[in-house]
Amino acid sequence: MKLVSLISGGIDSPVATYLMMKKGADIVGIYFDNRPFCDEKSLEKTTKLVEKLEKRFNKKIKMYSVPHGNNLSVFAESCRKNLECVLCKRMMLRIGERIAETEKADALVTGESLGQVASQTLENIYVENNAVRIHVLRPLIGFDKIEIEKIAKETGLYEISIMPASPCSIVPKKPATMARLENVLNEERKIDINSLVEESVRNAVMIDNK
């Protein structure tokens, strides 16, 4: 089983990746570089988290870094503010799907936990899934914050994930919690989604984990 995991420097996505590696999956990781809306420390944390997973399972994780800041800028300039998180996730899934095709992977992995943050609702996840045909695995979907942190601490991921780094500064104060597919599609018609996906995939670079 080969999976493409969307990995950030937070707690959730590394734990989700850990759970799938525990099931025997081979992982290809994607880090979305949100600069200028975050700092370089996010990449440093992600790299350290991936190295920790590699050592634990004695497996190499091939890592892509995808420039995502321009995509976020386009959403901010052209689309409804409260839908930016859903638009962002749909874009990441599309890019993940393209890389999964290249890597001949079976599915994507993400770190969503239902209700963990305001935007991670059943309605939003449905709308996000609609952007791709590939299977999207969410191993943490029924976990709460305490359960996720417990696994992170047991695996040595927690100490790295809580290292200081600037969060994404473009997150809306009041993100939509019950996004409607029709509304999201209307926003996406304002921009050239396909060109953004193509540009992001074309400019993806490999991260060399030592």
Coordinates of C-alpha atoms in Angstrom, one line a residue:
M1 CA 0.0 0.0 0.0
K2 CA 1.5 3.3 -1.1
L3 CA 0.0 6.5 0.2
V4 CA 0.6 10.2 -0.3
S5 CA 0.3 12.0 3.1
L6 CA -0.2 15.8 3.4
I7 CA 2.2 16.5 6.3
S8 CA 2.7 19.8 8.2
G9 CA 4.6 20.7 11.3
G10 CA 1.5 20.4 13.5
I11 CA 0.5 17.4 15.7
D12 CA -2.3 15.9 13.6
S13 CA -0.9 15.0 10.2
P14 CA 2.3 13.4 11.6
V15 CA 0.2 11.2 13.9
A16 CA -2.1 10.3 11.0
T17 CA 1.0 9.4 9.0
Y18 CA 2.3 7.3 11.9
L19 CA -0.9 5.3 12.1
M20 CA -0.8 4.4 8.4
M21 CA 2.9 3.5 8.5
K22 CA 2.0 1.3 11.5
K23 CA -0.4 -0.5 9.1
G24 CA 2.6 -1.1 6.8
A25 CA 2.0 1.7 4.3
D26 CA 4.8 3.2 2.2
I27 CA 4.5 7.0 2.5
V28 CA 5.2 9.8 0.1
G29 CA 4.9 13.1 1.9
I30 CA 3.8 16.6 0.7
Y31 CA 4.6 19.7 2.6
F32 CA 2.7 22.8 1.4
D33 CA 5.0 25.9 1.7
N34 CA 2.6 28.7 2.7
R35 CA 5.2 31.4 2.7
P36 CA 4.8 34.4 2.9
F37 CA 1.9 33.5 5.2
C38 CA 4.1 31.4 7.5
D39 CA 7.9 31.2 8.3
E40 CA 10.6 28.8 7.5
K41 CA 10.3 27.1 10.9
S42 CA 7.3 25.2 9.7
L43 CA 9.4 23.4 7.1
E44 CA 12.1 22.7 9.7
K45 CA 9.6 21.2 12.1
T46 CA 8.0 19.1 9.3
T47 CA 11.5 17.8 8.2
K48 CA 12.3 16.8 11.8
L49 CA 8.9 15.0 12.2
V50 CA 9.5 13.1 9.0
E51 CA 13.0 12.1 10.2
K52 CA 11.5 10.8 13.4
L53 CA 9.0 8.7 11.5
E54 CA 11.7 7.4 9.2
K55 CA 13.8 6.3 12.2
R56 CA 10.9 4.7 14.0
F57 CA 9.9 2.5 11.0
N58 CA 13.3 2.3 9.4
K59 CA 11.7 3.5 6.1
K60 CA 12.5 6.3 3.8
I61 CA 9.8 8.9 3.2
K62 CA 10.0 10.7 -0.1
M63 CA 9.1 14.3 0.5
Y64 CA 7.8 17.0 -1.8
S65 CA 7.6 20.7 -1.0
V66 CA 4.9 22.4 -2.9
P67 CA 4.8 26.3 -3.2
H68 CA 1.3 27.2 -1.9
G69 CA 1.6 30.9 -1.0
N70 CA 0.6 32.1 -4.4
N71 CA -2.6 29.9 -4.3
L72 CA -3.5 31.5 -0.9
S73 CA -2.9 34.9 -2.3
V74 CA -5.2 34.2 -5.2
F75 CA -8.0 33.0 -2.9
A76 CA -7.5 36.1 -0.7
E77 CA -7.8 38.5 -3.6
S78 CA -10.6 36.8 -5.5
C79 CA -12.8 34.7 -3.2
R80 CA -15.0 34.9 -0.2
K81 CA -13.0 35.2 3.0
N82 CA -15.0 32.7 5.0
L83 CA -14.5 29.9 2.3
E84 CA -10.7 30.2 2.1
C85 CA -10.0 27.2 4.3
V86 CA -12.2 25.0 2.2
L87 CA -10.8 26.4 -1.0
C88 CA -7.3 25.8 0.3
K89 CA -8.0 22.2 1.3
R90 CA -9.6 21.4 -2.1
M91 CA -6.5 22.8 -3.8
M92 CA -4.2 20.7 -1.6
L93 CA -6.2 17.6 -2.3
R94 CA -6.0 18.3 -6.1
I95 CA -2.3 18.7 -5.9
G96 CA -2.0 15.6 -3.8
E97 CA -4.0 13.7 -6.3
R98 CA -1.7 14.8 -9.1
I99 CA 1.4 13.7 -7.2
A100 CA -0.3 10.4 -6.2
E101 CA -0.8 9.7 -9.9
T102 CA 2.9 10.3 -10.6
E103 CA 3.9 8.2 -7.7
K104 CA 1.3 5.5 -8.5
A105 CA -0.1 5.8 -4.9
D106 CA -3.4 4.3 -3.8
A107 CA -4.8 7.1 -1.7
L108 CA -4.2 10.4 0.1
V109 CA -3.8 10.7 3.9
T110 CA -4.8 13.8 5.9
G111 CA -4.9 14.7 9.6
E112 CA -8.5 15.9 10.0
S113 CA -10.3 15.1 13.2
L114 CA -14.1 15.8 13.1
G115 CA -14.8 19.0 15.0
Q116 CA -11.1 19.5 16.1
V117 CA -11.2 23.0 14.6
A118 CA -14.1 25.1 13.3
S119 CA -13.6 24.2 9.7
Q120 CA -13.3 20.5 10.2
T121 CA -17.0 19.6 9.9
L122 CA -18.8 16.8 8.1
E123 CA -20.2 19.4 5.6
N124 CA -16.8 20.9 4.8
I125 CA -15.1 17.5 4.5
Y126 CA -17.8 16.4 2.0
V127 CA -17.2 19.5 -0.1
E128 CA -13.4 19.0 0.1
N129 CA -13.7 15.4 -1.0
N130 CA -15.7 16.5 -4.0
A131 CA -12.6 18.1 -5.5
V132 CA -10.9 14.7 -6.2
R133 CA -11.6 11.2 -7.3
I134 CA -8.8 9.5 -5.3
H135 CA -9.6 8.0 -1.9
V136 CA -8.8 10.3 1.0
L137 CA -8.0 8.5 4.3
R138 CA -8.5 10.3 7.6
P139 CA -7.2 8.0 10.3
L140 CA -7.9 10.6 13.0
I141 CA -11.5 11.4 12.1
G142 CA -13.0 10.0 15.4
F143 CA -10.1 11.0 17.7
D144 CA -10.2 13.9 20.1
K145 CA -7.3 16.3 20.9
I146 CA -6.2 14.4 24.0
E147 CA -6.1 11.0 22.2
I148 CA -4.1 12.5 19.4
E149 CA -1.6 14.2 21.7
K150 CA -1.3 10.9 23.7
I151 CA -0.1 9.1 20.5
A152 CA 2.2 12.0 19.6
K153 CA 3.8 11.8 23.0
E154 CA 4.2 8.1 22.9
T155 CA 6.0 8.3 19.5
G156 CA 8.2 11.2 20.2
L157 CA 6.4 13.5 17.7
Y158 CA 4.8 15.8 20.3
E159 CA 8.0 17.6 21.4
I160 CA 8.8 18.5 17.8
S161 CA 5.3 19.5 16.8
I162 CA 5.0 22.0 19.7
M163 CA 8.2 23.8 18.7
P164 CA 7.4 27.5 18.0
A165 CA 6.5 28.5 14.4
S166 CA 4.3 31.1 13.0
P167 CA 0.8 29.7 12.1
C168 CA -0.8 30.4 8.7
S169 CA -1.6 34.1 8.9
I170 CA -4.3 34.1 6.2
V171 CA -6.8 31.9 8.1
P172 CA -10.1 33.8 8.3
K173 CA -11.4 34.8 11.7
K174 CA -14.8 33.1 11.0
P175 CA -14.3 30.2 8.6
A176 CA -17.3 28.6 7.1
T177 CA -18.4 25.6 9.1
M178 CA -21.2 24.4 6.7
A179 CA -19.9 25.1 3.3
R180 CA -22.2 24.5 0.4
L181 CA -20.7 22.9 -2.7
E182 CA -22.6 25.2 -5.0
N183 CA -21.1 28.3 -3.3
V184 CA -17.6 26.9 -3.3
L185 CA -17.8 26.0 -7.0
N186 CA -19.0 29.6 -7.7
E187 CA -15.9 31.0 -6.0
E188 CA -13.6 28.6 -7.9
R189 CA -15.1 29.9 -11.2
K190 CA -13.6 33.3 -10.4
I191 CA -10.0 31.9 -10.7
D192 CA -8.1 29.5 -13.0
I193 CA -8.0 26.4 -10.7
N194 CA -6.3 24.1 -13.3
S195 CA -3.5 26.6 -14.0
L196 CA -2.8 27.0 -10.3
V197 CA -2.7 23.2 -9.8
E198 CA -0.4 22.8 -12.8
E199 CA 2.0 25.6 -11.6
S200 CA 2.1 24.1 -8.1
V201 CA 3.0 20.6 -9.3
R202 CA 5.5 21.9 -11.8
N203 CA 7.3 23.9 -9.1
A204 CA 7.3 21.2 -6.5
V205 CA 10.8 20.3 -5.2
M206 CA 12.1 17.3 -3.4
I207 CA 13.1 17.7 0.3
D208 CA 16.3 15.7 1.1
N209 CA 15.9 14.2 4.6
K210 CA 19.2 13.4 6.1

